[in-house]
PDB file of C-alpha atoms in Angstrom:
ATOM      1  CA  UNK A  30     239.693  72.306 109.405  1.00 31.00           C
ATOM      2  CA  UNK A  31     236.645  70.597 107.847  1.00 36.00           C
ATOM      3  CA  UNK A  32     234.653  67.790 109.761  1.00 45.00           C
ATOM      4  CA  UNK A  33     233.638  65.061 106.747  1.00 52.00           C
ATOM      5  CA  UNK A  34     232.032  62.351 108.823  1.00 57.00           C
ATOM      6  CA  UNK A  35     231.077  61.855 111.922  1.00 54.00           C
ATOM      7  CA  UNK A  36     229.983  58.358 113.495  1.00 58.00           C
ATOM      8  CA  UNK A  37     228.395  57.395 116.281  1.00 57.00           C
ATOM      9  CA  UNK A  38     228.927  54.158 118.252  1.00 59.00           C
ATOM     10  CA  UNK A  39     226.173  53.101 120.649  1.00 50.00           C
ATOM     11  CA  UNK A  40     225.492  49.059 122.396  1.00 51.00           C
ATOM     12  CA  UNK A  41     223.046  51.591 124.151  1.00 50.00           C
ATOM     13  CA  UNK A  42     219.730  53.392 123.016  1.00 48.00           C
ATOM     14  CA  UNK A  43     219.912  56.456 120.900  1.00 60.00           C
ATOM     15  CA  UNK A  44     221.783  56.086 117.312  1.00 57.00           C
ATOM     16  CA  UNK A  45     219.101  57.783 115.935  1.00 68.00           C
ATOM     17  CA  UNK A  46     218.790  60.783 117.737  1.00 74.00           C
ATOM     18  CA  UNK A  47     222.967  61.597 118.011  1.00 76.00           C
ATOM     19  CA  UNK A  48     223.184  61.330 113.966  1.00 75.00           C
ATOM     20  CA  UNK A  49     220.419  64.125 113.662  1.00 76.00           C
ATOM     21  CA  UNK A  50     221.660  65.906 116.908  1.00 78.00           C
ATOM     22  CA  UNK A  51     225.395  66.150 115.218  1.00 79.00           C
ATOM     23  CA  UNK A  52     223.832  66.996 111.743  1.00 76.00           C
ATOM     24  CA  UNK A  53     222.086  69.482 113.229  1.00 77.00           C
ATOM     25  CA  UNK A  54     225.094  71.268 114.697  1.00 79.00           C
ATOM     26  CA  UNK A  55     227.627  71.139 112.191  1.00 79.00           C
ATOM     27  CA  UNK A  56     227.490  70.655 107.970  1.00 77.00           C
ATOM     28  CA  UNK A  57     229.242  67.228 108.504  1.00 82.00           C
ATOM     29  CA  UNK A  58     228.858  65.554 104.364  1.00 81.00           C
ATOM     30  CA  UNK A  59     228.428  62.372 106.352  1.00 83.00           C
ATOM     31  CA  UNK A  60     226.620  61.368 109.698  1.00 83.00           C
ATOM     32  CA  UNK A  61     226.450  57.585 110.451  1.00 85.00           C
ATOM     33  CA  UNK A  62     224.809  55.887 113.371  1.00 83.00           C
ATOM     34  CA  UNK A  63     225.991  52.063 114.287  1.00 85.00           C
ATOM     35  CA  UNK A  64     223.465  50.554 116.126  1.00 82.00           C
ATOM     36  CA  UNK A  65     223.301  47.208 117.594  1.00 82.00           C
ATOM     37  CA  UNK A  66     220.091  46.743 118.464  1.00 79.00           C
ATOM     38  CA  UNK A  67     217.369  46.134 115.596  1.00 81.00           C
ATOM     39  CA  UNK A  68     214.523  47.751 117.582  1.00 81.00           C
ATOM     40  CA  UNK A  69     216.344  50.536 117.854  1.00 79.00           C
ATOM     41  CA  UNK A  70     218.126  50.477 114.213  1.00 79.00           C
ATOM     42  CA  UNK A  71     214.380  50.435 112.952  1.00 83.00           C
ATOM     43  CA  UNK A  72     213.370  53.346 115.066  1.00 81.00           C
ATOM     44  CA  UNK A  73     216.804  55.271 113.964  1.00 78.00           C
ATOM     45  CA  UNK A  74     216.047  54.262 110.443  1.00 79.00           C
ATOM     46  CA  UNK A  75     212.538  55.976 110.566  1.00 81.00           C
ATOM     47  CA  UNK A  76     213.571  58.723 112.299  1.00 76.00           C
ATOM     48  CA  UNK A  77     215.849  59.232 109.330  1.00 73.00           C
ATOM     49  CA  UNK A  78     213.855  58.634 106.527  1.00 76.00           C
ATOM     50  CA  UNK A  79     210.856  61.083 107.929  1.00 77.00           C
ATOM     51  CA  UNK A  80     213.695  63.628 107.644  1.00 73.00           C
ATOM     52  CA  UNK A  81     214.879  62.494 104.275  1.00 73.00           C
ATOM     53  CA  UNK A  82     211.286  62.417 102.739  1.00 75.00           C
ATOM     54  CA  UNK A  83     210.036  65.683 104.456  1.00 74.00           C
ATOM     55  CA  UNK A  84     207.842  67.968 102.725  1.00 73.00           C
ATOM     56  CA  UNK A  85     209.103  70.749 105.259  1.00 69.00           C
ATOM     57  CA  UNK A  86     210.779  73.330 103.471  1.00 68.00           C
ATOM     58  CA  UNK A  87     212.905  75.518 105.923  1.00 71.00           C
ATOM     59  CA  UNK A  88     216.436  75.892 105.692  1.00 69.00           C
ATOM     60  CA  UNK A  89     217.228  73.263 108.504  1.00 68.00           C
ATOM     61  CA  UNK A  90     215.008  70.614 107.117  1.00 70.00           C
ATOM     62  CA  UNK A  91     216.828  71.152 104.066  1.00 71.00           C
ATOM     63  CA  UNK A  92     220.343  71.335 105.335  1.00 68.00           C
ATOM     64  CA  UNK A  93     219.615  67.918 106.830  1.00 70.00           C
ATOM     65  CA  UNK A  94     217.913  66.291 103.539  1.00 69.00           C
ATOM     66  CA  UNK A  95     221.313  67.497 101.590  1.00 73.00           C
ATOM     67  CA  UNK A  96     223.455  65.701 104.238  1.00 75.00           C
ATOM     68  CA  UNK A  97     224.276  62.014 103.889  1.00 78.00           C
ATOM     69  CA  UNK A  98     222.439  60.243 106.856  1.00 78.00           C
ATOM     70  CA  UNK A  99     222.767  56.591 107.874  1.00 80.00           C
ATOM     71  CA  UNK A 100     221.899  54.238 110.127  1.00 80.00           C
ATOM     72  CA  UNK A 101     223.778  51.320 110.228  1.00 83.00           C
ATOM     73  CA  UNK A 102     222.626  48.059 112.097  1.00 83.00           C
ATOM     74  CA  UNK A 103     225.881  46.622 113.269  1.00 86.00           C
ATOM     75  CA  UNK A 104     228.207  45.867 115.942  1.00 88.00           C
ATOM     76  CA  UNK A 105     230.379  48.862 116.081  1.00 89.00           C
ATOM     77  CA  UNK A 106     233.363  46.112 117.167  1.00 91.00           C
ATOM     78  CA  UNK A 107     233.148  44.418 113.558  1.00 92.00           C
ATOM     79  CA  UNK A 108     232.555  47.144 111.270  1.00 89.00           C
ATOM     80  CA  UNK A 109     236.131  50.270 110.112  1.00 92.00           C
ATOM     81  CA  UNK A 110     235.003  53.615 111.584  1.00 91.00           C
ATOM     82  CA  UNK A 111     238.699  54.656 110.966  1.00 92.00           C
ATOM     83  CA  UNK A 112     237.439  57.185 108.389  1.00 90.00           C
ATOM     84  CA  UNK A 113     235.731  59.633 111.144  1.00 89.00           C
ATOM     85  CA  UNK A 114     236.212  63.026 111.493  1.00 89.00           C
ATOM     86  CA  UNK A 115     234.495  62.890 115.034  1.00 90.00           C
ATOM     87  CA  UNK A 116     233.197  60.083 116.716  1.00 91.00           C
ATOM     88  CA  UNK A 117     230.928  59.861 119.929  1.00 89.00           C
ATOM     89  CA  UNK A 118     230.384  56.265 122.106  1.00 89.00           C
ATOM     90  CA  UNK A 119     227.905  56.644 124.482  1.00 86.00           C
ATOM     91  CA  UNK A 120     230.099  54.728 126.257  1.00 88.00           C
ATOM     92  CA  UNK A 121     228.824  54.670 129.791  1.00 85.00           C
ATOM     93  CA  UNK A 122     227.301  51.218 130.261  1.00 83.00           C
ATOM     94  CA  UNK A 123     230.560  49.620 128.624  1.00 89.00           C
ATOM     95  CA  UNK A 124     231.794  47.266 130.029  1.00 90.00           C
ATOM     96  CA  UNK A 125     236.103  47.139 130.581  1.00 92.00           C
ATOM     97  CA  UNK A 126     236.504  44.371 127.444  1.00 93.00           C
ATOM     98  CA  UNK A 127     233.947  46.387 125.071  1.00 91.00           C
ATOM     99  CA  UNK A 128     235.803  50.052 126.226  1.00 93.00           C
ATOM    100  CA  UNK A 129     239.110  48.474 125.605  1.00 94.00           C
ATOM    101  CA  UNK A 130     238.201  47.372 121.842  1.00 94.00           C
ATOM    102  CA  UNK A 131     236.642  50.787 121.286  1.00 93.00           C
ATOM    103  CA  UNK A 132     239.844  52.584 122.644  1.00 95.00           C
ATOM    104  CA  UNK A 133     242.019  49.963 120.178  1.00 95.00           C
ATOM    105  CA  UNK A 134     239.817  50.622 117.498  1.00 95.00           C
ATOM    106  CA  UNK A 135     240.051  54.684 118.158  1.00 95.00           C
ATOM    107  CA  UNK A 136     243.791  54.733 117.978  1.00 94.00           C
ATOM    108  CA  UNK A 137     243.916  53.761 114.209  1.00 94.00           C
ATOM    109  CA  UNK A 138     241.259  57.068 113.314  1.00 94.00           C
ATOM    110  CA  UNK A 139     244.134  60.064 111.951  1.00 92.00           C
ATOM    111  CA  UNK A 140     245.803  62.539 113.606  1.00 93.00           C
ATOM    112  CA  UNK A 141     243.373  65.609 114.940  1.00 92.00           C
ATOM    113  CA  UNK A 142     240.120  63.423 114.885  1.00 93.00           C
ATOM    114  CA  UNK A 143     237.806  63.364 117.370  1.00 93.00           C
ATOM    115  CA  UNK A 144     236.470  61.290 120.087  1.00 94.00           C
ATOM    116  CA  UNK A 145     233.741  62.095 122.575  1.00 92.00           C
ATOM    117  CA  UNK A 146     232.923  59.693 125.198  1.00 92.00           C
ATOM    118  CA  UNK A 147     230.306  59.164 128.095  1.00 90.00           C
ATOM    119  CA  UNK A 148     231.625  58.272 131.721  1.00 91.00           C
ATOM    120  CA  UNK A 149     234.854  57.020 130.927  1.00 91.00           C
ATOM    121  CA  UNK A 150     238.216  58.933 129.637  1.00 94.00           C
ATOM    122  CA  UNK A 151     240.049  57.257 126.749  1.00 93.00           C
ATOM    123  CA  UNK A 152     242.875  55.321 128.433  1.00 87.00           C
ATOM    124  CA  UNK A 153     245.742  56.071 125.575  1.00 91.00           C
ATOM    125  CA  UNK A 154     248.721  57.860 124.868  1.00 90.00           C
ATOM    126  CA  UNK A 155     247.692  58.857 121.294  1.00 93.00           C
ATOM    127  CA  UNK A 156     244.923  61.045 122.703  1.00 94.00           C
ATOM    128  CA  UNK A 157     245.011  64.465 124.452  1.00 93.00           C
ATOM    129  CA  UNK A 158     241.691  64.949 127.005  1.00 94.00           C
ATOM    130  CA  UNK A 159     240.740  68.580 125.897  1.00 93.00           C
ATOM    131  CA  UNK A 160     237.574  68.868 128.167  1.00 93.00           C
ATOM    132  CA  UNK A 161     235.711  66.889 130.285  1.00 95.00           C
ATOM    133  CA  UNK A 162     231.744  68.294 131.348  1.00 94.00           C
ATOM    134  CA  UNK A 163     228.637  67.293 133.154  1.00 93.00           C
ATOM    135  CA  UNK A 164     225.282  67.638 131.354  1.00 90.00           C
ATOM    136  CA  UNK A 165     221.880  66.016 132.681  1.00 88.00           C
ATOM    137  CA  UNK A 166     220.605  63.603 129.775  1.00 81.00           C
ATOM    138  CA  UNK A 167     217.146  61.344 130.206  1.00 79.00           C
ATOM    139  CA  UNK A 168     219.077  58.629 131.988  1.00 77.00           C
ATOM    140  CA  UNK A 169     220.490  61.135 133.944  1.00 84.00           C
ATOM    141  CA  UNK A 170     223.529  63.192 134.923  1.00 89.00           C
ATOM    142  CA  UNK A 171     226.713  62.230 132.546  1.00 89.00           C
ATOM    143  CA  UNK A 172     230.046  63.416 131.941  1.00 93.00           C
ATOM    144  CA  UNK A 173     231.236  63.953 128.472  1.00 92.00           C
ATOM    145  CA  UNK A 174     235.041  63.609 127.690  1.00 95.00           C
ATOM    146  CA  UNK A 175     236.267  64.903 124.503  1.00 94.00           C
ATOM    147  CA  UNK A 176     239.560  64.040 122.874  1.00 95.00           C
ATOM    148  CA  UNK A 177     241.734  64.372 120.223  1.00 94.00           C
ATOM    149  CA  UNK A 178     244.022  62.197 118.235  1.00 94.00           C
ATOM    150  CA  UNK A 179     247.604  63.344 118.675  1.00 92.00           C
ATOM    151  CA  UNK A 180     250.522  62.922 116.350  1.00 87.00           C
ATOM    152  CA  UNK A 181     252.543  59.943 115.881  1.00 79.00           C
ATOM    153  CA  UNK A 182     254.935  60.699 118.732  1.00 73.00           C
ATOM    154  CA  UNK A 183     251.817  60.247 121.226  1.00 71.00           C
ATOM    155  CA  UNK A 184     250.861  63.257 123.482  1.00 75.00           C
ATOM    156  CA  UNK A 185     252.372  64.744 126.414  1.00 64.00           C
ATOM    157  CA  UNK A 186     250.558  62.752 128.704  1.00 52.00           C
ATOM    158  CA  UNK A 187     248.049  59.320 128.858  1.00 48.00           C
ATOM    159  CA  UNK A 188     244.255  60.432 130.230  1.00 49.00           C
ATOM    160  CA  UNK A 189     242.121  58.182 132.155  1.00 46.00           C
ATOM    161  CA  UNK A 190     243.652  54.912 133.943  1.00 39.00           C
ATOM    162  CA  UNK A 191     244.096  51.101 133.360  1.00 37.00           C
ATOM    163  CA  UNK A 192     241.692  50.390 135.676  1.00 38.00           C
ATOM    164  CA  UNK A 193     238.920  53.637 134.327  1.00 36.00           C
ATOM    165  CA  UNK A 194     238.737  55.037 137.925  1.00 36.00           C
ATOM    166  CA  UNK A 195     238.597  58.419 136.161  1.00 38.00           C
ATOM    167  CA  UNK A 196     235.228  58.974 137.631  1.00 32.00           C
ATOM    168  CA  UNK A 197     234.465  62.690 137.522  1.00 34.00           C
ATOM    169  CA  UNK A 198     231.013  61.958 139.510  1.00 35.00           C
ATOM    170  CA  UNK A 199     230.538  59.188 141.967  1.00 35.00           C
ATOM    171  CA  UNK A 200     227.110  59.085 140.431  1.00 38.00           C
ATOM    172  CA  UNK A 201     228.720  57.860 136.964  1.00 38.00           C
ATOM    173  CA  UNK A 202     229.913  54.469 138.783  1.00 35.00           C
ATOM    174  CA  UNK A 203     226.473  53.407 139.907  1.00 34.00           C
ATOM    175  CA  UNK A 204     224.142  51.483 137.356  1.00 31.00           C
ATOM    176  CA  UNK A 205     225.419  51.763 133.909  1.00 32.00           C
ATOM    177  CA  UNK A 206     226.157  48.057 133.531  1.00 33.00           C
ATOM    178  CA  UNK A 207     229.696  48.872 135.287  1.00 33.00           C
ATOM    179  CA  UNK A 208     229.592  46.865 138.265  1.00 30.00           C
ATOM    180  CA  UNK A 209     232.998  46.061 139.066  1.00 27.00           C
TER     181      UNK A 209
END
């Protein structure tokens, strides 16, 4: 099974830093970052391009100069990610409208791709949860969902809930722009 592209979908801080983080840990040909804040698409872009024009010469610096890296400065809403392999939202201060549109938009990327997610479970039948895990991050303790895109007949079961009470840490509720 070979991983082409993977994207990454942030309204949050961080594009940047999850297109070299997934670059570094698998030989993905592609690795884009949509990022919807220009501060943070210029920082992502720099970050990038001091990789790209490196005169480091070990074999991860190259491995990461011979992969196709972009940032793209966009709202991930408006723009076809449908061609990703795997996909990660840092999705934790979405709000239920922006979630929804990114679980919509999820459902058209084929059979076996991935999605990983922060907070929040995908709330679909065309996705099986495979594992769902804590990790501290720098704005704190997170859970990370991942999923998979089932076949056309849908999976055996639908993960998360209408209403995204699939809280795995009561922590995850408080102060990530999900007031309810």
């Amino acid at each position: 099974f070979k991983y082409n592209n993977i994207s990454a979908l942030h309204h949050t801080p961080g594009a940047g830093k999850v297109v070299v983080a997934a670059a570094l840990l698998h030989r993905f040909d592609t690795v884009v970052g949509i990022e919807l804040l220009p501060n943070l698409v210029t920082t992502s872009k720099e970050l990038v391009r001091g990789i790209q024009n490196s005169e480091t010469k070990d074999s991860v610096m190259e491995l990461l100069q011979r992969m196709k890296l972009t940032i793209r400065a966009a709202d991930f809403t408006k723009v076809d990610w449908s061609d990703g392999d795997v996909v990660f939202a840092n999705s934790s201060s979405f709000d239920d409208i922006l979630f929804k549109t990114m679980v919509a938009m999820a459902e058209k990327l084929k059979v076996g791709a991935y999605v990983i997610t922060t907070t929040f479970a995908l709330n679909s039948t065309k996705f099986a949860l495979l594992t769902s895990r804590q990790f501290d991050t720098e704005s704190g303790q997170r859970t990370f969902h991942v999923h998979r895109r089932c076949p056309k007949g849908g999976c055996d079961k639908v993960v998360g809930s209408e209403e995204r009470t699939d809280y795995t840490n009561s922590e995850d509720k408080k102060g990530r722009g999900n007031e309810r």
